[in-house]
XYZ file of C-alpha atoms in Angstrom:
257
model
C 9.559 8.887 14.817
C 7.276 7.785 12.441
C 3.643 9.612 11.912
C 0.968 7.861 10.206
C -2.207 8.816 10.122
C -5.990 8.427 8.529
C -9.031 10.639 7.972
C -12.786 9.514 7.046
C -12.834 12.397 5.101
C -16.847 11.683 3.466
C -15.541 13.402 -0.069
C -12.113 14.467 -0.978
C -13.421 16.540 -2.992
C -16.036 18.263 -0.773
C -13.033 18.224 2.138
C -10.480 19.857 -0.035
C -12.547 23.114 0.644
C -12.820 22.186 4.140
C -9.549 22.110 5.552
C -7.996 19.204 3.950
C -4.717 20.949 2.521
C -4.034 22.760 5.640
C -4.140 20.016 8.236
C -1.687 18.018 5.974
C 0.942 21.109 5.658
C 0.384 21.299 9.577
C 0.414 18.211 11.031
C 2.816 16.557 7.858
C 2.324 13.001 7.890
C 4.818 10.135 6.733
C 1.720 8.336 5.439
C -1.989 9.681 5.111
C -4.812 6.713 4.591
C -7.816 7.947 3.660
C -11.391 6.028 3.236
C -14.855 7.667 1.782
C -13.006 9.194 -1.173
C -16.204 9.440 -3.243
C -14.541 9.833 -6.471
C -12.088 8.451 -9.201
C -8.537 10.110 -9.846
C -8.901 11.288 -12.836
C -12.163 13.289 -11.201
C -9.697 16.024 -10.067
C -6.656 17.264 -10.360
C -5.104 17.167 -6.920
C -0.784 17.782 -6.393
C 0.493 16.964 -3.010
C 3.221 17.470 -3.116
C 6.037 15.188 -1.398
C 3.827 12.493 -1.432
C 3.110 9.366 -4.011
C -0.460 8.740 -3.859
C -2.225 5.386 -4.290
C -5.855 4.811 -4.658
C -8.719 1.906 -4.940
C -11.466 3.401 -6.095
C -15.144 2.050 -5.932
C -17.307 1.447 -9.265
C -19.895 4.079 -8.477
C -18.634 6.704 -8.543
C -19.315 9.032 -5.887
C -19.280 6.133 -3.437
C -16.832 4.495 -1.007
C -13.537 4.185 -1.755
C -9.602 4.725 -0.651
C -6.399 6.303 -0.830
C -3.214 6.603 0.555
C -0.613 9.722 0.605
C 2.970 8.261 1.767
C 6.395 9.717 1.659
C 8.130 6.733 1.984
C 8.100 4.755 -1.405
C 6.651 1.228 -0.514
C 7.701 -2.347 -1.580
C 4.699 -3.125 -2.903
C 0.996 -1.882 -3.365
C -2.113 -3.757 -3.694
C -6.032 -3.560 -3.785
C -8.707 -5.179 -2.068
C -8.418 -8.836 -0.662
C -7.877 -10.876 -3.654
C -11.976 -12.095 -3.108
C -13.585 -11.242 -6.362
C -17.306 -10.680 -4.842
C -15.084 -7.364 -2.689
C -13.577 -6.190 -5.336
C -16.249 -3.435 -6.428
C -16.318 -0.927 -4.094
C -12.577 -0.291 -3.136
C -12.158 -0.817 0.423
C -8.810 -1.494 1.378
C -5.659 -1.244 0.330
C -2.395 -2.393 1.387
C 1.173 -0.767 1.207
C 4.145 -3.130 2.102
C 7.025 -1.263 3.714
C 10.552 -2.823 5.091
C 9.124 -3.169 8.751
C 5.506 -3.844 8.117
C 2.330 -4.340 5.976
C 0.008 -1.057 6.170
C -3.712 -1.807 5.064
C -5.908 0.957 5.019
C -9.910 -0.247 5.661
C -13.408 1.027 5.577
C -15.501 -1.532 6.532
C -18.794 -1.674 4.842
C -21.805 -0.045 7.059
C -24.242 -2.253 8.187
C -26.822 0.698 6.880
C -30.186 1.059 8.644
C -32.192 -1.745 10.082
C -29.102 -3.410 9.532
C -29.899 -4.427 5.640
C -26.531 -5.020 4.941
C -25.405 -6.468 8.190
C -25.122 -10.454 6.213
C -23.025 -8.729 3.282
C -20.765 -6.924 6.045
C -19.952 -10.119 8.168
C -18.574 -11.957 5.252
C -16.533 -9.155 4.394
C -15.285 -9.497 8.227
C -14.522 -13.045 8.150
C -12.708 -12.399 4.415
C -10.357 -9.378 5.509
C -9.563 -11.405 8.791
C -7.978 -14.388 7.330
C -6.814 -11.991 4.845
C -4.836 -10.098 7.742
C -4.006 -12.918 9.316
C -2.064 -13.947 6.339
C -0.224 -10.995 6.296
C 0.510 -11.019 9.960
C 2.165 -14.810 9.243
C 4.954 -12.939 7.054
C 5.976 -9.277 8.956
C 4.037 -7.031 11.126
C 0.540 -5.222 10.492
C -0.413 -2.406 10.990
C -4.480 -1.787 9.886
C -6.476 1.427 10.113
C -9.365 3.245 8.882
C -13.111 3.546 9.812
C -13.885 -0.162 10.975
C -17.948 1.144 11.594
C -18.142 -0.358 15.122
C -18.079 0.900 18.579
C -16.324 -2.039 20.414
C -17.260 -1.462 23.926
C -19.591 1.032 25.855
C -17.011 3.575 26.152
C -16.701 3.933 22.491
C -19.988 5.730 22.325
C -21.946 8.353 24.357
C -25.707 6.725 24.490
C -24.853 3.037 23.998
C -27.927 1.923 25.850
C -29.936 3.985 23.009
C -27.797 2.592 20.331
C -27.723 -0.897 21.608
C -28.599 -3.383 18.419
C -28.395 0.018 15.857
C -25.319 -0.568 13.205
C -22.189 -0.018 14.302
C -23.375 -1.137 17.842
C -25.088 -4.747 17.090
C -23.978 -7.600 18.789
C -23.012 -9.034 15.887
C -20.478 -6.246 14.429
C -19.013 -5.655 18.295
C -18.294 -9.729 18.099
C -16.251 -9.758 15.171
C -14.273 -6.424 16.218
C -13.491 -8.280 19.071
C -12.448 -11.647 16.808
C -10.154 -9.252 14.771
C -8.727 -8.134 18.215
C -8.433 -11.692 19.288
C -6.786 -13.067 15.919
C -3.581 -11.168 16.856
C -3.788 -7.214 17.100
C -4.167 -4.560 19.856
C -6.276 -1.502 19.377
C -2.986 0.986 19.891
C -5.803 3.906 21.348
C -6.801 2.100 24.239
C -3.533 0.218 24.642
C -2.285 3.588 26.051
C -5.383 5.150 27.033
C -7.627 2.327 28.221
C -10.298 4.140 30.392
C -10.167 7.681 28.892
C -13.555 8.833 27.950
C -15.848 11.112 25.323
C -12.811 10.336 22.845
C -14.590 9.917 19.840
C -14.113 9.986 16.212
C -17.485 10.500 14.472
C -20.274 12.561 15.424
C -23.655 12.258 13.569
C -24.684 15.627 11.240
C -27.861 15.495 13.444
C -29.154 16.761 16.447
C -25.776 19.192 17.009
C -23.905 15.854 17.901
C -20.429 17.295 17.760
C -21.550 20.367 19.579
C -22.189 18.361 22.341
C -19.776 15.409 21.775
C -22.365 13.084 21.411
C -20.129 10.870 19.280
C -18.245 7.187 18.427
C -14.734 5.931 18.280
C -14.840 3.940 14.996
C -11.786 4.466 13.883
C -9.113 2.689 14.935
C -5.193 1.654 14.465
C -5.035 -1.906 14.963
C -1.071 -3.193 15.342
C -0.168 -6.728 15.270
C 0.494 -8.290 18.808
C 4.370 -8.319 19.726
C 4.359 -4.581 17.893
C 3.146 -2.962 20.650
C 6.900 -1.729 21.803
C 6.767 0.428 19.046
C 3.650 2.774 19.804
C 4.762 5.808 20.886
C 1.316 7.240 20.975
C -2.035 6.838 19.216
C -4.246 10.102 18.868
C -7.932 11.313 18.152
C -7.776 14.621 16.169
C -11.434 15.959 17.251
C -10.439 19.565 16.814
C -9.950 19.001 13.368
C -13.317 19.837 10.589
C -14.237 18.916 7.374
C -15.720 15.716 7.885
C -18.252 13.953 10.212
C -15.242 11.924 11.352
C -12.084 13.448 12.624
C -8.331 11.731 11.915
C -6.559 9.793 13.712
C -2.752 9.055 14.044
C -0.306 6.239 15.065
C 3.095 7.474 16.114
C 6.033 4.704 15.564
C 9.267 4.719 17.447
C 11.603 4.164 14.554
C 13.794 0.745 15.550
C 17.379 1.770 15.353
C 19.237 0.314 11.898
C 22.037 -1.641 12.272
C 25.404 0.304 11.908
């Protein structure tokens, strides 16, 4: 079985004191994609060991950014979308193994009163078409912290939080056309009406205390791949971030003797 998983972890740096080393010698992923690295390689001098890392790192520093931890050596690594104008702030990057394209995401927050919410639906459309290219050649598998809720039972107060970012109309509709353009959210493939499984909880108000949270983190699987989910996981015990990891485990297809 294959175990990949990925962690909002708001800093490596800051997690790194928070738990970071210990939930990777625990739970020992085959591939680790991180998003909201805040920082540039050479800005530390992290070892993990057993694992190549890969990273696509924003401009500013201290902001944004992503990395990914595998065993496996890839095929092939690449950053962003090949769109100049998304180049900046280092938001995805994509591994190609034998069996699939891996693309690790964080989708740009629509930020309060939704300032950026015109800036974040081209980026949508881009990495879309972008996927959907992929998907035309093998498999895809895409996770990280997508920044929407898709339905009600992705949040605890979506009536309160109806129209806010990461629960606009407008960010819930193109979830839904990612969805729609070929791939099934593995979570609630499996788990379709569980409940108060979140993924983020706000810093405010106690919000993890009471599991006043969102599911915005997702592994997305191309349609047809869905045979090969042998379960999809929310981590929430797990600290150090304001998000909690997720995980995809694979069924490994048998090799040909």
């Amino acid at each position: 079985m294959k175990r990949l998983y990925s962690w909002n972890v708001n800093g490596l740096r800051a997690c790194m004191q928070k738990g970071f080393v210990e939930f990777l010698e625990r739970e020992d992923p085959d591939v680790l994609c991180v998003q909201e690295t805040k920082m540039q390689p050479e800005q530390a001098d992290f070892v993990f060991p057993g694992y190549e890392v890969y990273w696509n790192s924003a401009v500013k520093k201290g902001y944004s950014g992503t990395a990914v931890l595998t065993k496996e050596m890839p095929l092939a690594v690449w950053k962003d979308m090949g769109i100049e104008r998304h180049n900046t702030e280092g938001r995805t990057l994509t591994l190609e193994y034998p069996e699939y394209y891996l693309v690790n995401v964080y989708v740009p927050n629509s930020q309060s009163e939704l300032a950026r919410l015109s800036y974040r639906m081209e980026w949508e459309d881009d990495v879309r078409a972008y996927l959907r290219g992929l998907k035309e050649k093998k498999p895809v598998i895409v996770t990280g912290d997508f920044n929407v809720a898709k339905e009600e039972i992705d949040l605890k107060n979506p009536k309160a939080n109806r129209g806010n970012a990461g629960f606009s109309d407008e960010e819930r509709e193109k979830m839904r056309a990612l969805l729609a353009s070929g791939f099934v959210d593995s979570f609630r493939y499996l788990y379709p009406d569980r409940e108060e499984a979140y993924s983020w909880w706000s810093y405010r108000f106690r919000s993890r205390e009471k599991n006043a949270g969102w599911r915005i983190d997702y592994f997305l699987v191309s349609e047809g791949y869905e045979g090969q989910i042998a379960d999809s996981l929310i981590l929430s015990e797990q600290m150090g971030s304001d998000h909690c990891p997720i995980a995809l485990y694979l069924n490994e297809k048998e090799k040909n003797e």
